[in-house]
Amino acid sequence: MSSNAPALCRSEATDADLHADNLRNWQQQYDQLSDGQFFGRIDEVALGQLQIFTEHTSQALHQHCNVWPDSVWLGFAVGEQQCRINGLEVQPDQLMVRPG
């Protein structure tokens, strides 16, 4: 019996640069801001032109990225994690939106 369900892909890395490369079809760079051993994980599902993922990092990062052209990026911080976008602090109940 075959399934048409999309596959979940999980990537793990112990280096921030390798972690940045694990997100499919993105151009990004991470700079680790906090001290300590890095661990990152991305769980991703690709649905045609829609990409859904969760990202976990063990350390604070500064991120520079370019998402897919002609796309919209939506994001939110999980739990009480401190998050900023373009230097502005994001509250736990706020949605972040950026054009591709």
Tab-separated table of C-alpha atoms in Angstrom:
chain	number	residue	atom	x	y	z
A	1	MET	CA	0.000	0.000	0.000
A	2	SER	CA	1.539	3.347	-1.001
A	3	SER	CA	0.891	6.697	0.600
A	4	ASN	CA	0.727	10.093	-1.063
A	5	ALA	CA	1.535	11.779	2.236
A	6	PRO	CA	4.550	14.115	2.141
A	7	ALA	CA	7.681	12.900	3.870
A	8	LEU	CA	9.063	14.489	7.013
A	9	CYS	CA	12.772	15.243	6.674
A	10	ARG	CA	14.912	15.811	9.774
A	11	SER	CA	18.382	17.386	9.648
A	12	GLU	CA	20.689	17.744	12.634
A	13	ALA	CA	24.000	19.578	12.943
A	14	THR	CA	26.580	20.365	15.601
A	15	ASP	CA	27.926	23.372	13.670
A	16	ALA	CA	25.963	26.584	12.986
A	17	ASP	CA	27.288	26.870	9.408
A	18	LEU	CA	26.257	23.297	8.585
A	19	HIS	CA	22.878	23.934	10.188
A	20	ALA	CA	22.365	26.984	7.951
A	21	ASP	CA	22.965	24.783	4.900
A	22	ASN	CA	20.387	22.194	6.011
A	23	LEU	CA	17.305	24.257	5.142
A	24	ARG	CA	16.378	23.316	1.574
A	25	ASN	CA	16.642	26.024	-1.104
A	26	TRP	CA	17.535	28.859	1.256
A	27	GLN	CA	20.593	31.071	1.218
A	28	GLN	CA	21.439	31.809	4.822
A	29	GLN	CA	24.253	32.456	7.235
A	30	TYR	CA	24.210	32.038	11.011
A	31	ASP	CA	26.524	33.695	13.499
A	32	GLN	CA	26.484	32.083	16.951
A	33	LEU	CA	26.021	34.745	19.645
A	34	SER	CA	26.035	32.685	22.850
A	35	ASP	CA	28.827	30.502	24.216
A	36	GLY	CA	28.722	26.725	24.223
A	37	GLN	CA	28.408	23.673	22.004
A	38	PHE	CA	25.939	24.194	19.158
A	39	PHE	CA	23.162	21.790	18.226
A	40	GLY	CA	20.517	22.495	15.609
A	41	ARG	CA	17.614	20.510	14.191
A	42	ILE	CA	15.254	21.195	11.297
A	43	ASP	CA	12.085	19.166	10.740
A	44	GLU	CA	10.725	19.930	7.265
A	45	VAL	CA	7.821	18.915	5.060
A	46	ALA	CA	7.736	20.058	1.424
A	47	LEU	CA	4.327	20.380	-0.197
A	48	GLY	CA	4.962	21.517	-3.764
A	49	GLN	CA	5.445	25.268	-3.482
A	50	LEU	CA	4.837	25.292	0.276
A	51	GLN	CA	7.633	24.579	2.742
A	52	ILE	CA	6.765	23.980	6.401
A	53	PHE	CA	9.471	23.522	8.992
A	54	THR	CA	10.359	23.842	12.629
A	55	GLU	CA	13.826	24.835	13.685
A	56	HIS	CA	15.519	24.329	17.038
A	57	THR	CA	18.900	25.704	18.028
A	58	SER	CA	20.656	25.305	21.349
A	59	GLN	CA	22.385	28.684	21.112
A	60	ALA	CA	21.396	32.246	20.280
A	61	LEU	CA	22.044	33.070	16.618
A	62	HIS	CA	22.102	36.052	14.308
A	63	GLN	CA	20.637	35.045	10.957
A	64	HIS	CA	20.981	36.544	7.494
A	65	CYS	CA	18.835	34.859	4.870
A	66	ASN	CA	17.179	35.005	1.472
A	67	VAL	CA	14.058	32.929	1.074
A	68	TRP	CA	12.550	31.734	-2.174
A	69	PRO	CA	11.884	34.480	-4.761
A	70	ASP	CA	8.246	35.624	-5.045
A	71	SER	CA	7.400	34.025	-1.705
A	72	VAL	CA	6.171	35.045	1.728
A	73	TRP	CA	7.887	33.932	4.932
A	74	LEU	CA	5.744	33.498	8.053
A	75	GLY	CA	7.255	32.656	11.408
A	76	PHE	CA	6.798	32.748	15.141
A	77	ALA	CA	8.876	31.950	18.203
A	78	VAL	CA	7.845	28.921	20.226
A	79	GLY	CA	7.371	29.347	23.966
A	80	GLU	CA	9.231	32.051	25.796
A	81	GLN	CA	12.224	32.234	23.452
A	82	GLN	CA	13.421	35.765	22.774
A	83	CYS	CA	13.250	36.555	19.083
A	84	ARG	CA	13.942	39.600	16.903
A	85	ILE	CA	13.334	40.361	13.251
A	86	ASN	CA	15.095	43.320	11.647
A	87	GLY	CA	16.160	44.379	15.154
A	88	LEU	CA	12.602	44.529	16.523
A	89	GLU	CA	11.704	42.288	19.458
A	90	VAL	CA	8.899	39.832	18.701
A	91	GLN	CA	6.388	38.963	21.417
A	92	PRO	CA	5.323	35.302	21.863
A	93	ASP	CA	1.872	36.011	20.393
A	94	GLN	CA	3.129	37.904	17.309
A	95	LEU	CA	3.492	36.562	13.779
A	96	MET	CA	6.551	37.582	11.752
A	97	VAL	CA	6.013	38.235	8.026
A	98	ARG	CA	8.670	39.004	5.403
A	99	PRO	CA	8.587	38.988	1.604
A	100	GLY	CA	10.891	36.680	-0.362
